[in-house]
Short mmCIF file of C-alpha atoms in Angstrom, two decimals:
data_model
loop_
_atom_site.label_atom_id
_atom_site.label_comp_id
_atom_site.label_asym_id
_atom_site.label_seq_id
_atom_site.Cartn_x
_atom_site.Cartn_y
_atom_site.Cartn_z
CA MET A 3 112.14 66.10 -21.20
CA VAL A 4 114.88 63.71 -22.25
CA LYS A 5 117.53 63.23 -19.61
CA LEU A 6 121.01 63.33 -21.14
CA HIS A 7 123.81 61.44 -19.46
CA GLN A 8 127.50 61.55 -20.15
CA PRO A 9 129.36 58.23 -20.16
CA THR A 10 130.52 57.66 -16.61
CA SER A 11 133.28 55.58 -15.12
CA ARG A 12 131.53 52.56 -13.64
CA LYS A 13 132.88 49.40 -12.16
CA ARG A 14 131.48 46.72 -14.46
CA GLY A 15 130.99 44.11 -11.78
CA ARG A 16 129.17 41.52 -13.84
CA LEU A 17 131.38 41.89 -16.87
CA GLY A 18 134.61 42.53 -14.98
CA LEU A 19 135.57 45.61 -16.94
CA SER A 20 136.32 49.23 -16.04
CA TRP A 21 135.63 51.99 -18.51
CA GLN A 22 137.04 55.48 -18.72
CA SER A 23 135.15 58.17 -20.53
CA LEU A 24 136.73 59.26 -23.77
CA THR A 25 137.66 62.92 -23.82
CA LEU A 26 138.05 64.87 -27.02
CA ALA A 27 141.17 67.03 -26.93
CA SER A 28 140.52 70.67 -27.74
CA MET A 29 141.98 71.80 -31.04
CA LEU A 30 143.73 75.16 -31.28
CA LEU A 31 142.93 76.63 -34.68
CA PHE A 32 145.84 78.50 -36.28
CA SER A 33 143.30 80.60 -38.10
CA ALA A 34 139.60 80.25 -38.87
CA PHE A 35 140.06 81.36 -42.43
CA GLY A 36 142.90 79.90 -44.46
CA GLY A 37 145.60 80.36 -41.83
CA ALA A 38 146.10 84.05 -42.62
CA ILE A 39 147.29 86.39 -39.85
CA ALA A 40 146.75 90.14 -40.22
CA THR A 41 150.05 92.05 -40.21
CA LYS A 42 151.19 95.35 -41.64
CA GLU A 43 151.88 93.52 -44.91
CA SER A 44 148.72 91.40 -44.81
CA LYS A 45 145.18 92.79 -44.82
CA VAL A 46 142.11 90.77 -43.91
CA ASP A 47 139.15 90.94 -46.30
CA HIS A 48 136.38 91.42 -43.73
CA THR A 49 133.67 90.91 -46.34
CA LYS A 50 134.94 87.42 -47.07
CA VAL A 51 135.23 86.70 -43.37
CA GLU A 52 131.65 87.78 -42.71
CA ASN A 53 130.36 85.76 -45.66
CA ALA A 54 132.23 82.68 -44.46
CA MET A 55 130.76 83.08 -40.99
CA ASP A 56 127.27 83.36 -42.46
CA GLU A 57 127.61 80.08 -44.33
CA LYS A 58 125.81 77.32 -42.47
CA GLN A 59 127.73 74.23 -41.58
CA PRO A 60 126.32 71.07 -43.16
CA VAL A 61 123.78 69.38 -40.89
CA LYS A 62 124.66 65.81 -39.97
CA LYS A 63 122.12 63.32 -41.28
CA PHE A 64 121.16 60.67 -38.74
CA ILE A 65 119.80 57.40 -40.13
CA THR A 66 116.47 55.83 -39.19
CA SER A 67 116.45 52.13 -40.09
CA ALA A 68 114.14 49.17 -39.52
CA TYR A 69 114.64 45.46 -39.94
CA VAL A 70 111.71 43.81 -41.71
CA TYR A 71 111.06 40.17 -40.85
CA ASP A 72 109.72 38.21 -43.82
CA HIS A 73 106.47 36.34 -43.22
CA ALA A 74 103.23 35.61 -45.03
CA GLY A 75 100.83 38.54 -45.09
CA LEU A 76 103.49 41.20 -44.48
CA THR A 77 102.07 44.69 -45.03
CA PHE A 78 103.57 48.17 -45.20
CA SER A 79 102.04 51.54 -44.35
CA GLN A 80 102.71 54.57 -46.50
CA ARG A 81 102.40 56.54 -43.27
CA ASP A 82 105.81 55.16 -42.24
CA ALA A 83 107.65 55.95 -45.46
CA GLY A 84 108.64 59.48 -44.47
CA HIS A 85 110.14 58.21 -41.22
CA LEU A 86 112.51 55.72 -42.85
CA ASP A 87 115.92 56.04 -44.49
CA GLN A 88 116.74 52.33 -44.67
CA MET A 89 115.00 48.95 -44.42
CA ASN A 90 116.81 45.62 -43.92
CA TYR A 91 114.84 42.71 -45.39
CA SER A 92 115.36 39.71 -43.12
CA PHE A 93 116.53 37.12 -43.70
CA ALA A 94 118.31 35.50 -46.59
CA LEU A 95 119.76 32.14 -45.52
CA ILE A 96 122.76 30.05 -46.55
CA LYS A 97 121.81 26.88 -48.43
CA ASP A 98 124.58 24.61 -49.71
CA GLY A 99 127.02 27.48 -49.40
CA LYS A 100 124.88 29.93 -51.39
CA VAL A 101 122.90 32.89 -50.07
CA SER A 102 119.25 32.24 -50.90
CA GLY A 103 115.87 33.95 -50.63
CA ALA A 104 113.89 31.04 -52.03
CA HIS A 105 111.90 30.77 -48.78
CA TRP A 106 110.69 34.39 -48.81
CA LYS A 107 106.94 34.94 -48.66
CA SER A 108 106.53 38.72 -49.03
CA ILE A 109 109.46 39.97 -51.08
CA LYS A 110 107.08 41.31 -53.78
CA GLN A 111 105.31 43.51 -51.24
CA PHE A 112 108.64 44.81 -49.96
CA HIS A 113 109.86 45.50 -53.48
CA ALA A 114 106.66 47.41 -54.29
CA PHE A 115 107.00 49.55 -51.14
CA ILE A 116 110.60 50.43 -51.96
CA LYS A 117 109.70 51.22 -55.57
CA ALA A 118 107.02 53.64 -54.34
CA ASN A 119 109.52 55.21 -51.92
CA PRO A 120 112.90 55.34 -53.66
CA HIS A 121 114.46 57.45 -50.88
CA ILE A 122 114.50 54.33 -48.66
CA LEU A 123 117.69 52.29 -49.02
CA PRO A 124 116.82 48.57 -49.44
CA VAL A 125 119.30 46.30 -47.65
CA LEU A 126 119.50 42.51 -47.85
CA SER A 127 120.04 40.99 -44.39
CA VAL A 128 121.68 37.56 -44.30
CA GLY A 129 121.58 35.20 -41.32
CA GLY A 130 119.89 35.92 -38.00
CA TRP A 131 119.73 33.95 -34.77
CA GLY A 132 120.22 30.23 -35.40
CA ALA A 133 121.18 30.67 -39.06
CA ASP A 134 123.87 28.14 -39.96
CA GLY A 135 126.37 28.09 -42.81
CA PHE A 136 128.57 31.10 -42.08
CA SER A 137 131.47 29.20 -40.55
CA GLN A 138 131.53 26.72 -43.42
CA ALA A 139 131.27 29.41 -46.11
CA ALA A 140 133.98 31.63 -44.61
CA PHE A 141 136.45 28.79 -44.03
CA THR A 142 137.88 28.57 -47.56
CA GLN A 143 138.55 30.93 -50.44
CA GLU A 144 136.16 28.95 -52.65
CA GLY A 145 133.48 29.04 -49.97
CA ARG A 146 133.81 32.80 -49.65
CA ARG A 147 133.65 33.21 -53.42
CA LEU A 148 130.41 31.22 -53.59
CA PHE A 149 128.93 33.23 -50.72
CA VAL A 150 129.86 36.57 -52.28
CA ASP A 151 128.76 35.69 -55.82
CA SER A 152 125.37 34.40 -54.66
CA SER A 153 124.88 37.43 -52.40
CA LEU A 154 125.56 39.87 -55.23
CA GLU A 155 123.30 37.90 -57.56
CA LEU A 156 120.43 38.06 -55.07
CA MET A 157 121.00 41.77 -54.52
CA GLU A 158 120.90 42.45 -58.24
CA GLN A 159 117.79 40.29 -58.72
CA TYR A 160 115.73 42.30 -56.22
CA GLY A 161 117.36 45.71 -56.41
CA PHE A 162 119.05 45.74 -53.00
CA LEU A 163 121.64 48.50 -52.61
CA GLY A 164 123.12 47.22 -49.39
CA ILE A 165 123.84 43.97 -47.58
CA ASP A 166 123.83 43.29 -43.83
CA ILE A 167 125.70 40.27 -42.46
CA ASP A 168 124.08 38.98 -39.26
CA TRP A 169 126.30 36.11 -38.15
CA GLU A 170 125.29 35.21 -34.59
CA TYR A 171 128.13 34.68 -33.75
CA PRO A 172 131.63 34.00 -35.12
CA GLY A 173 133.31 31.36 -32.98
CA SER A 174 130.11 30.54 -31.09
CA SER A 175 127.76 27.56 -31.33
CA ALA A 176 125.31 29.01 -28.80
CA ALA A 177 122.39 28.75 -31.21
CA GLY A 178 123.34 25.24 -32.30
CA ILE A 179 125.24 26.38 -35.39
CA ALA A 180 128.64 25.17 -36.57
CA SER A 181 131.66 27.17 -35.46
CA LYS A 182 135.45 27.06 -35.74
CA PRO A 183 138.29 28.71 -33.79
CA ALA A 184 139.27 30.56 -36.99
CA ASP A 185 135.82 32.16 -37.42
CA LYS A 186 136.98 35.54 -36.13
CA GLU A 187 139.69 35.91 -38.77
CA ASN A 188 137.58 34.26 -41.48
CA PHE A 189 134.76 36.73 -40.85
CA THR A 190 137.15 39.55 -41.74
CA LEU A 191 138.19 37.72 -44.92
CA LEU A 192 134.55 37.19 -45.87
CA LEU A 193 133.78 40.89 -45.41
CA SER A 194 136.88 41.85 -47.39
CA ASP A 195 135.79 39.71 -50.34
CA LEU A 196 132.25 41.05 -50.08
CA ARG A 197 133.53 44.64 -50.00
CA ALA A 198 135.53 43.98 -53.16
CA GLY A 199 132.47 42.53 -54.89
CA LEU A 200 130.29 45.49 -53.94
CA ASN A 201 132.94 47.93 -55.14
CA GLU A 202 133.09 46.14 -58.48
CA LEU A 203 129.32 46.53 -58.93
CA THR A 204 129.65 50.23 -58.11
CA ARG A 205 132.46 50.60 -60.63
CA LYS A 206 130.22 49.15 -63.33
CA ASP A 207 127.03 51.14 -62.74
CA GLY A 208 127.99 54.04 -60.47
CA LYS A 209 125.53 53.06 -57.71
CA GLU A 210 126.94 53.04 -54.20
CA ARG A 211 126.46 49.83 -52.18
CA LYS A 212 126.41 49.76 -48.39
CA LEU A 213 128.05 46.98 -46.37
CA CYS A 214 126.61 46.50 -42.88
CA ILE A 215 127.01 44.01 -40.06
CA ALA A 216 124.91 43.23 -37.00
CA VAL A 217 126.83 42.59 -33.78
CA GLY A 218 125.99 41.67 -30.21
CA GLY A 219 125.09 44.46 -27.82
CA THR A 220 127.33 43.37 -24.94
CA VAL A 221 130.92 44.01 -23.90
CA SER A 222 131.88 40.37 -24.43
CA ALA A 223 130.61 40.51 -28.04
CA THR A 224 133.41 42.92 -28.93
CA GLU A 225 135.83 40.01 -28.63
CA LEU A 226 134.13 38.02 -31.40
CA ILE A 227 135.29 40.17 -34.33
CA GLU A 228 138.49 41.92 -35.41
CA ASN A 229 137.14 45.37 -34.70
CA LEU A 230 139.80 47.54 -36.33
CA GLN A 231 140.00 45.53 -39.55
CA VAL A 232 136.23 45.14 -39.79
CA SER A 233 135.59 48.84 -39.22
CA GLU A 234 137.72 49.68 -42.26
CA LEU A 235 135.62 47.39 -44.48
CA VAL A 236 132.04 48.15 -43.45
CA ASP A 237 129.89 51.27 -43.67
CA GLN A 238 127.50 50.54 -40.82
CA ILE A 239 127.61 48.53 -37.60
CA ASN A 240 124.24 47.65 -36.08
CA LEU A 241 124.52 47.09 -32.33
CA MET A 242 121.77 44.69 -31.30
CA THR A 243 121.16 46.49 -28.03
CA TYR A 244 118.14 44.46 -27.06
CA ASP A 245 117.67 41.07 -25.38
CA MET A 246 120.33 42.21 -22.91
CA GLN A 247 118.36 40.89 -19.93
CA ALA A 248 119.76 38.72 -17.16
CA SER A 249 118.82 35.03 -17.01
CA ASN A 250 117.57 34.88 -13.44
CA LEU A 251 116.43 38.43 -12.64
CA ALA A 252 113.75 40.72 -13.98
CA THR A 253 115.88 43.36 -15.70
CA HIS A 254 115.65 45.86 -18.52
CA HIS A 255 116.44 44.31 -21.88
CA THR A 256 117.03 47.42 -24.03
CA ASN A 257 117.92 50.19 -21.57
CA LEU A 258 120.04 53.19 -22.48
CA TYR A 259 122.02 53.27 -19.23
CA PRO A 260 122.68 50.90 -16.33
CA SER A 261 120.53 51.37 -13.27
CA GLY A 262 121.85 50.62 -9.80
CA ASP A 263 124.68 48.17 -9.17
CA VAL A 264 122.88 44.88 -9.77
CA TYR A 265 123.20 44.51 -13.55
CA ASP A 266 125.08 46.82 -15.87
CA ALA A 267 124.29 45.80 -19.45
CA SER A 268 123.11 48.84 -21.41
CA VAL A 269 123.32 50.70 -24.72
CA ASP A 270 125.92 53.10 -23.33
CA THR A 271 128.04 50.24 -21.96
CA ALA A 272 128.02 48.54 -25.37
CA VAL A 273 128.75 51.69 -27.36
CA GLU A 274 131.72 52.64 -25.20
CA ALA A 275 133.08 49.08 -25.40
CA TYR A 276 132.98 49.06 -29.20
CA VAL A 277 134.50 52.54 -29.42
CA GLU A 278 137.32 51.48 -27.10
CA ALA A 279 137.82 48.40 -29.30
CA GLY A 280 138.35 50.65 -32.33
CA ILE A 281 134.93 51.10 -33.95
CA PRO A 282 134.32 54.69 -35.15
CA ARG A 283 131.29 56.28 -33.48
CA GLU A 284 130.01 57.60 -36.79
CA LYS A 285 129.48 54.02 -38.04
CA ILE A 286 127.48 52.84 -35.01
CA MET A 287 123.70 52.31 -35.08
CA ILE A 288 122.03 51.48 -31.76
CA GLY A 289 119.00 49.24 -31.52
CA CYS A 290 115.42 49.92 -30.48
CA ALA A 291 113.10 47.06 -29.55
CA PHE A 292 109.62 47.01 -31.06
CA TYR A 293 108.72 44.32 -28.53
CA GLY A 294 108.85 43.64 -24.81
CA ARG A 295 110.40 40.78 -22.86
CA VAL A 296 108.06 39.11 -20.37
CA PHE A 297 109.40 37.80 -17.04
CA SER A 298 107.54 35.48 -14.68
CA LEU A 299 108.42 36.60 -11.16
CA LYS A 300 108.95 34.39 -8.14
CA GLY A 301 107.36 36.96 -5.85
CA THR A 302 104.40 39.32 -6.17
CA LYS A 303 105.60 42.25 -4.06
CA GLY A 304 107.46 45.37 -5.11
CA LYS A 305 107.89 46.96 -8.53
CA GLY A 306 109.35 43.83 -10.10
CA LEU A 307 112.65 45.31 -11.25
CA TYR A 308 115.58 43.11 -10.15
CA GLN A 309 113.30 40.57 -8.50
CA PRO A 310 114.15 36.89 -9.07
CA SER A 311 112.44 35.47 -12.17
CA ARG A 312 111.29 31.95 -12.95
CA SER A 313 112.41 32.09 -16.58
CA PRO A 314 114.95 33.93 -18.79
CA ALA A 315 112.17 36.01 -20.44
CA SER A 316 111.88 33.84 -23.53
CA ASN A 317 108.35 35.12 -24.09
CA ALA A 318 107.86 38.38 -26.00
CA TYR A 319 104.99 40.76 -26.82
CA ASN A 320 105.26 43.09 -29.80
CA TYR A 321 104.49 46.75 -29.20
CA GLY A 322 101.04 46.43 -30.74
CA LYS A 323 100.12 43.82 -28.13
CA LEU A 324 101.70 45.89 -25.37
CA GLN A 325 99.51 48.83 -26.35
CA ALA A 326 96.45 46.59 -26.07
CA VAL A 327 97.62 45.26 -22.70
CA MET A 328 98.18 48.78 -21.35
CA ALA A 329 94.75 49.89 -22.56
CA GLN A 330 93.16 47.18 -20.42
CA GLY A 331 94.62 48.78 -17.29
CA GLU A 332 95.91 45.55 -15.73
CA TYR A 333 99.55 46.64 -15.64
CA GLU A 334 101.20 49.50 -13.78
CA ARG A 335 103.68 51.46 -15.89
CA HIS A 336 106.97 52.66 -14.40
CA TYR A 337 109.83 54.62 -15.93
CA ASP A 338 113.38 54.13 -14.65
CA GLU A 339 114.92 57.60 -14.99
CA GLU A 340 118.46 56.36 -14.41
CA ALA A 341 118.19 53.66 -17.08
CA GLN A 342 115.90 55.73 -19.33
CA ALA A 343 113.70 52.66 -19.74
CA PRO A 344 110.01 51.84 -19.10
CA TYR A 345 108.57 48.66 -17.65
CA LEU A 346 105.18 47.19 -16.80
CA VAL A 347 104.27 45.24 -13.67
CA LYS A 348 101.33 43.28 -12.39
CA ALA A 349 101.23 40.50 -9.80
CA GLY A 350 103.82 37.92 -10.84
CA THR A 351 104.71 39.49 -14.21
CA PHE A 352 107.32 42.04 -15.33
CA ILE A 353 107.68 43.38 -18.90
CA SER A 354 110.69 45.33 -20.18
CA TYR A 355 110.22 47.23 -23.45
CA ASP A 356 110.87 50.42 -25.45
CA ASP A 357 108.29 53.19 -25.77
CA PRO A 358 108.35 56.65 -27.42
CA ASP A 359 109.98 58.19 -24.32
CA SER A 360 112.87 55.72 -24.15
CA ILE A 361 113.37 55.83 -27.91
CA LYS A 362 113.60 59.62 -27.89
CA ALA A 363 116.18 59.29 -25.12
CA LYS A 364 118.17 56.96 -27.39
CA ALA A 365 117.83 59.45 -30.24
CA ALA A 366 119.16 62.23 -28.02
CA TYR A 367 122.09 59.96 -27.13
CA VAL A 368 122.83 59.37 -30.82
CA ARG A 369 122.85 63.11 -31.48
CA GLU A 370 124.92 63.91 -28.40
CA HIS A 371 127.56 61.27 -29.18
CA GLU A 372 127.43 61.71 -32.97
CA LEU A 373 126.63 58.11 -33.81
CA MET A 374 125.19 57.09 -37.20
CA GLY A 375 121.59 56.61 -36.10
CA LEU A 376 118.92 54.26 -34.78
CA MET A 377 117.79 50.88 -36.05
CA SER A 378 114.92 48.71 -34.85
CA TRP A 379 113.86 45.10 -34.61
CA GLU A 380 111.40 44.85 -36.15
CA TYR A 381 109.06 46.86 -38.39
CA GLY A 382 106.00 44.61 -37.98
CA GLY A 383 106.01 44.98 -34.19
CA ASP A 384 104.89 48.61 -34.37
CA PRO A 385 101.55 48.61 -36.23
CA SER A 386 100.62 52.08 -34.94
CA GLY A 387 103.88 53.60 -36.18
CA ASP A 388 104.36 55.36 -32.83
CA LEU A 389 107.85 53.97 -32.18
CA LEU A 390 109.11 54.59 -35.70
CA SER A 391 107.78 58.14 -35.47
CA ALA A 392 109.63 58.63 -32.16
CA MET A 393 112.87 57.41 -33.77
CA TYR A 394 112.58 59.83 -36.67
CA GLU A 395 111.40 62.82 -34.65
CA GLY A 396 114.05 62.27 -31.99
CA LEU A 397 116.85 62.17 -34.56
CA ASN A 398 115.58 65.15 -36.52
CA GLN A 399 115.10 67.73 -33.79
CA PRO A 400 115.59 71.27 -35.16
#
């Protein structure tokens, strides 16, 4: 059974923030049917009332999306097609100011899969960790024009009906990329120009185009973009709620809720931070990890969680490898009920990851808080399709 939590007021010790749960004010309806009040002069048509009550309210559609990392030998399973609404092909890069896919190795296979499954929305993802060129392109009007024109050209060439901008991160050179103090404002200008370009394509052929962005899954990441302005321009905001681990402790890296008072990064913490910053809930996608982060522990006693680690968990196992590791019986599996997150432990090693249970908990959270849906990094890490199936089934409960 999935354990549902409500957002709670927690002292965010590590991040120095305090959050208050958002409360929806109750709405007093003047009348359920057209504002009419029965009086001596006004009669209610009970047949119409009964018919209106019988009409089913439209069911909200939650989105299941997967990033697809381009590499040689990329394959797709038709088994997964029914569990997907959207796929983000990753990544186009910026070369000499232009968005390019010249380095792609498996775009033909992706195109064939989408052609066979036209219900899946194909999205072009630009950037990724360590991808340079955004700051330079966004800095001038001419640079933005070149970026937008080349993006639209690449979308048209391969039939993409959406674009996802994954700039990691405006104003930051953490990955060794160029950055400028004006990146935050220039990012908004870049998205505005891109939105205008997409709208022009739609005006010409009638096909809707989706504009998405990927953003950091931490409270501090909310300060890197102009949230209110950006939210008016984009259709979807992908919260990268993975790799949230601490640098010197064995912690969860993609947990739904904080656990204990040691470290408080979590999906819920990130969602509430973005909502408080002005992002509409209905545009938020939360991330699922199709991989685990591996920590080397300094000690060999205990369950591993929150023990000092020798490294910042730079090593990763995809879910296919984790399934093989678990089948060997060397690791002991634990499930943190408070965090709604699993982990594996053996002497000296701790692995934080997502599994079907934690993903269904995330899906229940999406439904409960009326977010847009779930996204995952990345499709190739789940060869069995178990995690993708859990995403879809969790979001589409009757």
